[in-house]
Short mmCIF file of C-alpha atoms and ligand atoms in Angstrom, two decimals:
data_model
loop_
_atom_site.label_atom_id
_atom_site.label_comp_id
_atom_site.label_asym_id
_atom_site.label_seq_id
_atom_site.Cartn_x
_atom_site.Cartn_y
_atom_site.Cartn_z
CA MET A 231 87.25 102.34 110.77
CA LEU A 232 86.96 105.46 108.61
CA PRO A 233 89.78 106.72 106.39
CA ALA A 234 91.71 109.83 107.44
CA PRO A 235 90.42 112.95 105.62
CA PHE A 236 91.68 113.39 102.06
CA GLU A 237 90.98 115.62 99.11
CA TYR A 238 89.36 113.83 96.18
CA HIS A 239 90.30 114.66 92.58
CA ALA A 240 88.55 113.25 89.52
CA PRO A 241 90.53 114.40 86.47
CA LYS A 242 88.90 113.93 83.06
CA THR A 243 92.11 113.56 81.07
CA MET A 244 95.42 111.75 81.51
CA ASP A 245 97.31 115.05 81.22
CA GLU A 246 95.23 116.50 84.06
CA ALA A 247 95.90 113.42 86.22
CA LEU A 248 99.64 113.54 85.53
CA GLY A 249 99.68 117.29 86.29
CA LEU A 250 98.05 116.63 89.67
CA LEU A 251 100.55 113.88 90.52
CA ASP A 252 103.41 116.13 89.48
CA GLU A 253 102.14 118.89 91.76
CA LEU A 254 101.18 116.70 94.74
CA GLY A 255 104.02 114.13 94.65
CA GLU A 256 104.08 111.77 97.64
CA ASP A 257 100.95 113.34 99.13
CA ALA A 258 98.80 111.74 96.41
CA LYS A 259 97.71 108.22 95.52
CA VAL A 260 96.14 107.02 92.28
CA LEU A 261 92.72 105.39 92.75
CA ALA A 262 91.82 102.71 90.18
CA GLY A 263 89.51 99.88 91.30
CA GLY A 264 90.00 100.78 94.96
CA GLN A 265 89.94 97.12 95.99
CA SER A 266 93.31 97.32 97.72
CA LEU A 267 93.62 101.04 98.36
CA ILE A 268 90.24 101.60 100.05
CA PRO A 269 90.80 98.82 102.64
CA LEU A 270 94.27 100.31 103.32
CA LEU A 271 92.71 103.75 103.86
CA LYS A 272 90.02 102.36 106.13
CA LEU A 273 92.60 100.53 108.23
CA ARG A 274 94.73 103.70 108.17
CA PHE A 275 97.72 101.77 106.83
CA ALA A 276 97.77 104.55 104.21
CA SER A 277 96.59 108.11 104.69
CA PRO A 278 97.40 110.14 101.58
CA ALA A 279 96.24 113.76 101.65
CA HIS A 280 94.95 113.46 98.05
CA LEU A 281 93.34 110.75 95.94
CA VAL A 282 93.57 111.04 92.16
CA ASP A 283 90.71 108.92 90.81
CA ILE A 284 91.45 107.89 87.20
CA ASN A 285 88.02 106.32 86.58
CA LYS A 286 86.59 109.43 84.87
CA ILE A 287 89.34 109.42 82.22
CA LYS A 288 88.04 108.07 78.91
CA ASP A 289 89.64 105.25 76.93
CA LEU A 290 91.72 103.68 79.70
CA ASP A 291 89.74 100.42 79.69
CA PHE A 292 91.18 98.48 76.76
CA LEU A 293 92.61 95.12 75.74
CA GLU A 294 93.77 94.87 72.15
CA GLU A 295 96.40 93.34 69.94
CA ARG A 296 98.33 95.93 67.95
CA HIS A 297 101.81 96.13 66.40
CA GLY A 298 102.89 92.74 67.76
CA THR A 299 101.73 93.54 71.29
CA LEU A 300 98.78 92.68 73.49
CA SER A 301 98.10 96.07 75.01
CA ILE A 302 96.21 96.42 78.32
CA GLY A 303 94.90 99.71 79.69
CA PRO A 304 95.01 100.88 83.32
CA LEU A 305 91.26 100.44 83.82
CA PHE A 306 90.99 96.97 82.31
CA ARG A 307 89.31 95.05 85.12
CA HIS A 308 89.66 91.50 86.42
CA LYS A 309 86.07 90.71 85.33
CA SER A 310 86.81 91.78 81.73
CA ALA A 311 89.82 89.48 81.69
CA GLU A 312 87.61 86.69 82.98
CA ARG A 313 85.13 87.24 80.14
CA SER A 314 87.59 87.87 77.31
CA SER A 315 87.39 85.39 74.44
CA LEU A 316 90.76 86.66 73.16
CA LEU A 317 92.46 85.71 76.43
CA ALA A 318 90.62 82.39 76.57
CA SER A 319 91.78 81.45 73.09
CA ARG A 320 95.41 82.65 73.08
CA TYR A 321 96.57 83.86 76.50
CA HIS A 322 95.65 80.87 78.64
CA VAL A 323 97.69 81.87 81.68
CA MET A 324 95.68 85.11 81.95
CA ALA A 325 92.36 83.39 81.29
CA ASP A 326 93.15 80.81 83.99
CA ALA A 327 94.19 83.44 86.54
CA ALA A 328 91.30 85.90 86.13
CA PRO A 329 88.45 83.86 87.68
CA GLN A 330 90.73 82.89 90.57
CA ILE A 331 91.24 86.49 91.73
CA ALA A 332 89.28 87.24 94.91
CA ASP A 333 85.49 87.14 94.46
CA PRO A 334 83.06 88.52 91.84
CA ILE A 335 82.53 91.82 93.69
CA ILE A 336 86.26 92.56 93.78
CA ARG A 337 86.69 91.36 90.19
CA ASN A 338 84.00 93.82 89.07
CA ARG A 339 86.08 96.81 90.15
CA GLY A 340 89.71 95.72 90.54
CA THR A 341 92.13 96.28 87.66
CA ILE A 342 95.15 94.34 86.43
CA ALA A 343 97.29 97.52 86.45
CA GLY A 344 96.20 98.38 90.01
CA SER A 345 97.09 94.91 91.16
CA VAL A 346 100.55 95.14 89.60
CA ALA A 347 101.11 98.65 91.02
CA HIS A 348 100.05 97.39 94.45
CA ALA A 349 102.70 94.62 94.20
CA ASP A 350 101.35 92.29 96.86
CA PRO A 351 103.68 89.23 96.85
CA SER A 352 100.47 87.16 97.08
CA GLY A 353 98.89 88.98 94.12
CA ASP A 354 98.32 86.89 91.02
CA TRP A 355 98.73 89.29 88.09
CA GLY A 356 102.37 90.19 88.74
CA THR A 357 103.32 86.52 88.47
CA VAL A 358 101.32 86.14 85.28
CA LEU A 359 103.06 89.17 83.75
CA LEU A 360 106.48 87.78 84.71
CA ALA A 361 105.68 84.52 82.90
CA LEU A 362 104.49 86.51 79.87
CA ASP A 363 107.63 88.70 79.87
CA ALA A 364 105.50 91.86 79.91
CA ASP A 365 106.65 95.45 79.60
CA LEU A 366 105.09 98.15 81.77
CA VAL A 367 104.73 101.70 80.48
CA LEU A 368 105.09 104.28 83.26
CA ARG A 369 103.92 107.77 82.33
CA SER A 370 104.57 111.05 84.10
CA LYS A 371 104.12 114.70 83.16
CA SER A 372 107.65 114.75 81.77
CA GLY A 373 107.30 111.69 79.52
CA SER A 374 107.12 107.92 79.65
CA ARG A 375 109.49 105.03 80.23
CA THR A 376 109.15 101.30 79.76
CA VAL A 377 110.20 98.84 82.45
CA LYS A 378 110.30 95.06 82.11
CA ALA A 379 108.01 93.26 84.56
CA ARG A 380 111.10 91.41 85.81
CA ASP A 381 112.68 94.76 86.79
CA PHE A 382 109.49 96.32 88.14
CA PHE A 383 109.04 94.52 91.47
CA SER A 384 111.56 95.41 94.15
CA GLY A 385 110.07 93.89 97.31
CA PRO A 386 106.79 93.53 99.19
CA PHE A 387 104.47 96.31 97.96
CA SER A 388 107.47 98.02 96.32
CA THR A 389 107.98 98.75 92.64
CA ALA A 390 109.85 100.96 90.21
CA LEU A 391 106.81 103.32 90.06
CA GLN A 392 107.49 106.90 91.18
CA PRO A 393 104.72 108.85 92.99
CA THR A 394 104.41 111.11 89.92
CA GLU A 395 103.87 108.17 87.52
CA ILE A 396 100.84 106.25 86.30
CA LEU A 397 101.12 102.71 84.99
CA SER A 398 99.50 103.65 81.69
CA GLU A 399 99.84 100.45 79.67
CA ILE A 400 100.87 96.81 80.02
CA ARG A 401 102.43 95.32 76.89
CA ILE A 402 102.69 91.59 76.31
CA PRO A 403 104.31 90.02 73.23
CA VAL A 404 101.50 88.81 70.95
CA ALA A 405 100.95 85.06 71.28
CA LYS A 406 102.61 83.17 68.44
CA PRO A 407 101.17 79.93 67.03
CA GLN A 408 101.71 76.90 69.27
CA THR A 409 101.51 78.93 72.46
CA GLY A 410 100.01 77.55 75.64
CA GLY A 411 99.82 78.56 79.27
CA ALA A 412 98.33 77.71 82.63
CA TYR A 413 97.84 79.24 86.08
CA LEU A 414 97.50 76.91 89.04
CA LYS A 415 96.56 78.35 92.40
CA LEU A 416 96.21 76.73 95.81
CA GLU A 417 93.88 78.71 98.10
CA ARG A 418 92.38 77.76 101.44
CA LYS A 419 88.91 78.70 100.23
CA VAL A 420 87.42 80.26 97.13
CA GLY A 421 88.18 83.99 97.03
CA ASP A 422 91.31 83.76 99.14
CA PHE A 423 94.79 84.94 98.27
CA ALA A 424 97.13 82.16 97.11
CA THR A 425 98.93 79.86 99.52
CA VAL A 426 101.06 79.12 96.46
CA ALA A 427 100.44 79.67 92.75
CA VAL A 428 102.42 79.03 89.57
CA ALA A 429 102.11 80.70 86.15
CA VAL A 430 103.44 78.93 83.05
CA HIS A 431 103.67 80.25 79.50
CA LEU A 432 105.20 78.17 76.68
CA GLN A 433 105.77 78.65 73.00
CA MET A 434 106.69 75.54 71.04
CA ASP A 435 108.83 75.66 67.95
CA ASP A 436 109.19 72.57 65.75
CA GLY A 437 108.56 70.23 68.71
CA LYS A 438 110.97 72.07 71.00
CA VAL A 439 110.47 74.85 73.54
CA GLY A 440 110.98 78.17 71.73
CA SER A 441 110.35 80.30 74.81
CA ALA A 442 109.22 79.63 78.36
CA GLY A 443 108.03 81.79 81.24
CA ILE A 444 107.46 80.59 84.81
CA GLY A 445 106.27 82.84 87.64
CA LEU A 446 105.65 82.04 91.31
CA THR A 447 103.11 83.64 93.67
CA ALA A 448 103.21 83.95 97.48
CA VAL A 449 106.53 82.17 97.93
CA GLY A 450 108.85 85.13 98.44
CA PRO A 451 109.02 88.84 99.22
CA GLN A 452 107.70 89.59 95.72
CA ASN A 453 106.36 87.70 92.71
CA ILE A 454 109.26 85.56 91.48
CA ARG A 455 110.43 84.62 88.01
CA ALA A 456 111.96 81.12 87.98
CA GLU A 457 114.78 81.94 85.56
CA ARG A 458 116.82 78.74 85.87
CA ALA A 459 113.73 76.63 85.31
CA GLU A 460 112.96 78.68 82.18
CA ALA A 461 116.51 78.26 80.91
CA ALA A 462 116.36 74.47 81.41
CA LEU A 463 113.35 74.32 79.08
CA LEU A 464 114.72 76.41 76.22
CA GLY A 465 115.37 74.36 73.08
CA ALA A 466 114.35 71.11 74.85
CA ARG A 467 111.69 68.56 73.92
CA LEU A 468 109.10 68.54 76.65
CA ASP A 469 109.52 64.98 77.93
CA ASP A 470 109.02 63.81 81.51
CA ASP A 471 112.66 64.28 82.49
CA THR A 472 112.78 67.87 81.22
CA ILE A 473 109.52 68.70 83.00
CA LYS A 474 110.77 67.17 86.27
CA GLU A 475 114.07 69.06 86.05
CA ALA A 476 112.34 72.40 85.39
CA ALA A 477 109.88 71.78 88.21
CA ALA A 478 112.72 71.03 90.65
CA LEU A 479 114.48 74.25 89.61
CA ALA A 480 111.26 76.24 90.08
CA ALA A 481 110.92 74.80 93.59
CA GLU A 482 114.52 75.88 94.31
CA ALA A 483 113.72 79.41 93.12
CA ALA A 484 110.91 79.70 95.69
CA GLU A 485 111.71 81.47 98.95
CA PRO A 486 108.65 80.59 101.03
CA LYS A 487 108.12 81.33 104.69
CA ALA A 488 106.33 78.97 107.06
CA ASP A 489 103.00 80.31 108.31
CA HIS A 490 99.48 79.14 109.19
CA ARG A 491 99.05 78.09 105.53
CA GLY A 492 101.94 75.63 105.48
CA SER A 493 105.58 74.82 106.09
CA VAL A 494 108.47 75.83 103.84
CA GLN A 495 108.80 72.25 102.59
CA TYR A 496 105.08 71.97 101.85
CA LYS A 497 105.03 75.20 99.83
CA ARG A 498 108.14 74.27 97.86
CA ASN A 499 106.58 70.94 97.08
CA ILE A 500 103.42 72.63 95.79
CA VAL A 501 105.59 74.79 93.52
CA ARG A 502 107.21 71.64 92.14
CA VAL A 503 103.94 69.80 91.59
CA PHE A 504 102.15 72.84 90.10
CA THR A 505 105.07 73.54 87.76
CA GLU A 506 104.92 69.97 86.46
CA ARG A 507 101.17 70.14 86.02
CA GLY A 508 101.32 73.65 84.53
CA LEU A 509 103.94 72.63 81.96
CA LYS A 510 101.90 69.60 80.92
CA ARG A 511 98.73 71.67 80.61
CA ALA A 512 100.49 74.47 78.73
CA TYR A 513 102.08 71.96 76.35
CA GLU A 514 98.71 70.34 75.68
CA ARG A 515 97.21 73.74 74.92
CA ALA A 516 100.13 74.73 72.70
CA ARG A 517 99.36 71.62 70.66
CA GLY A 518 95.74 72.75 70.30
CA GLY A 519 94.20 70.78 73.15
CA GLY A 520 91.96 72.32 75.84
C1 FAD B 91 89.20 90.41 100.12
C2 FAD B 91 90.19 90.61 99.00
C3 FAD B 91 90.65 89.51 98.31
C4 FAD B 91 91.57 89.67 97.28
N1 FAD B 91 92.03 88.55 96.64
C5 FAD B 91 92.96 88.68 95.66
C6 FAD B 91 93.49 87.55 95.02
O1 FAD B 91 93.10 86.41 95.25
N2 FAD B 91 94.45 87.75 94.08
C7 FAD B 91 94.89 89.00 93.74
O2 FAD B 91 95.77 89.12 92.88
N3 FAD B 91 94.38 90.10 94.32
C8 FAD B 91 93.43 89.97 95.26
N4 FAD B 91 92.91 91.10 95.87
C9 FAD B 91 93.39 92.44 95.42
C10 FAD B 91 92.57 92.91 94.22
O3 FAD B 91 92.96 92.13 93.10
C11 FAD B 91 92.79 94.39 93.86
O4 FAD B 91 91.84 94.70 92.86
C12 FAD B 91 94.12 94.75 93.29
O5 FAD B 91 95.18 94.38 94.15
C13 FAD B 91 94.27 96.28 93.14
O6 FAD B 91 93.65 96.74 91.99
P1 FAD B 91 92.71 98.02 92.06
O7 FAD B 91 92.42 98.41 90.65
O8 FAD B 91 91.59 97.73 92.93
O9 FAD B 91 93.74 99.12 92.65
P2 FAD B 91 93.55 100.20 93.78
O10 FAD B 91 93.07 99.57 95.03
O11 FAD B 91 92.78 101.36 93.26
O12 FAD B 91 95.08 100.66 93.95
C14 FAD B 91 96.03 99.80 94.52
C15 FAD B 91 97.39 100.52 94.53
O13 FAD B 91 97.89 100.68 93.21
C16 FAD B 91 98.03 102.07 92.87
N5 FAD B 91 97.55 102.17 91.49
C17 FAD B 91 96.41 101.66 90.98
N6 FAD B 91 96.37 101.82 89.65
C18 FAD B 91 97.51 102.47 89.31
C19 FAD B 91 98.05 102.89 88.06
N7 FAD B 91 97.43 102.67 86.89
N8 FAD B 91 99.25 103.52 88.07
C20 FAD B 91 99.91 103.73 89.26
N9 FAD B 91 99.45 103.32 90.46
C21 FAD B 91 98.27 102.70 90.48
C22 FAD B 91 97.18 102.83 93.89
O14 FAD B 91 97.67 104.12 94.11
C23 FAD B 91 97.34 101.94 95.11
O15 FAD B 91 98.57 102.21 95.74
C24 FAD B 91 91.99 90.97 96.89
C25 FAD B 91 91.49 92.10 97.57
C26 FAD B 91 90.60 91.92 98.61
C27 FAD B 91 90.06 93.13 99.30
#
């Protein structure tokens, strides 16, 4: 199918893009990698009168550590995350997730920010950002505001983003020493969306858990943060009992639905098993192991 007619805009500056969104409001959609939006247009699930393509705006493709923050730009693509030595060395949960997103063609164009803005409950990056306790900077013509990832998602394909706003930066606390993470994803075949996935991020402090983040993919109406599981880890030594307790709490936090990919019980069990495995892997990495 062909998309409904739309007017295409290719602003060269962020101010120009924000001006267009301010003027066009709900009639416009931002176009980043196009890997979710273009299929929606073709299927006519979305038919905005205007597309504001941000790809011609310079300097939006960045990943850098500055002022205690890992800062990610709106055009930083899945493939760049997959190839980043910084992420591989210090942000394991991101490095694990990147090569598991879709296939190489989609990874070449799709962006982390676009994925988060799209807010598919089966999307991987939202879960990763929940585990990393990220902040999202939302910019409009009248200024910018910062929203915690945990407050950003409000339901399937729903977020705190207003039609006049661009997700202009993702900010993640810089990885401290003794930090480890992991992303485990069950998919029916390579390139598929998750049946279930779990993101884990740990920072160890003097042999105890200094901070912990656990996110769940595809087991609820939105990406889920397993808060009680995180709380059970704080200040604890990571022995088998603590890991089992946190994994059980993560499974309780899941709200899966039965479908052709599995029953509720099966999906909850995968959450439990992946949380256990993810915690063990993250702990190993925090201690300097692969
Ligand atoms: C076959 C297939 C398999 C896939 N598999 C996976 C998978 O396994 N895991 C996964 O996580 N994803 C998967 N995806 C989705 C893919 O990751 C997309 O790249 C991603 O969801 C959207 O990013 P994008 O840059 O392409 O955004 P676009 O498609 O350009 O935009 C998506 C939405 O976000 C909005 N938007 C984009 N950027 C911004 C911004 N900076 N500020 C405000 N709004 C913005 C757009 O207006 C639109 O509503 C798959 C997609 C396909 C087609």
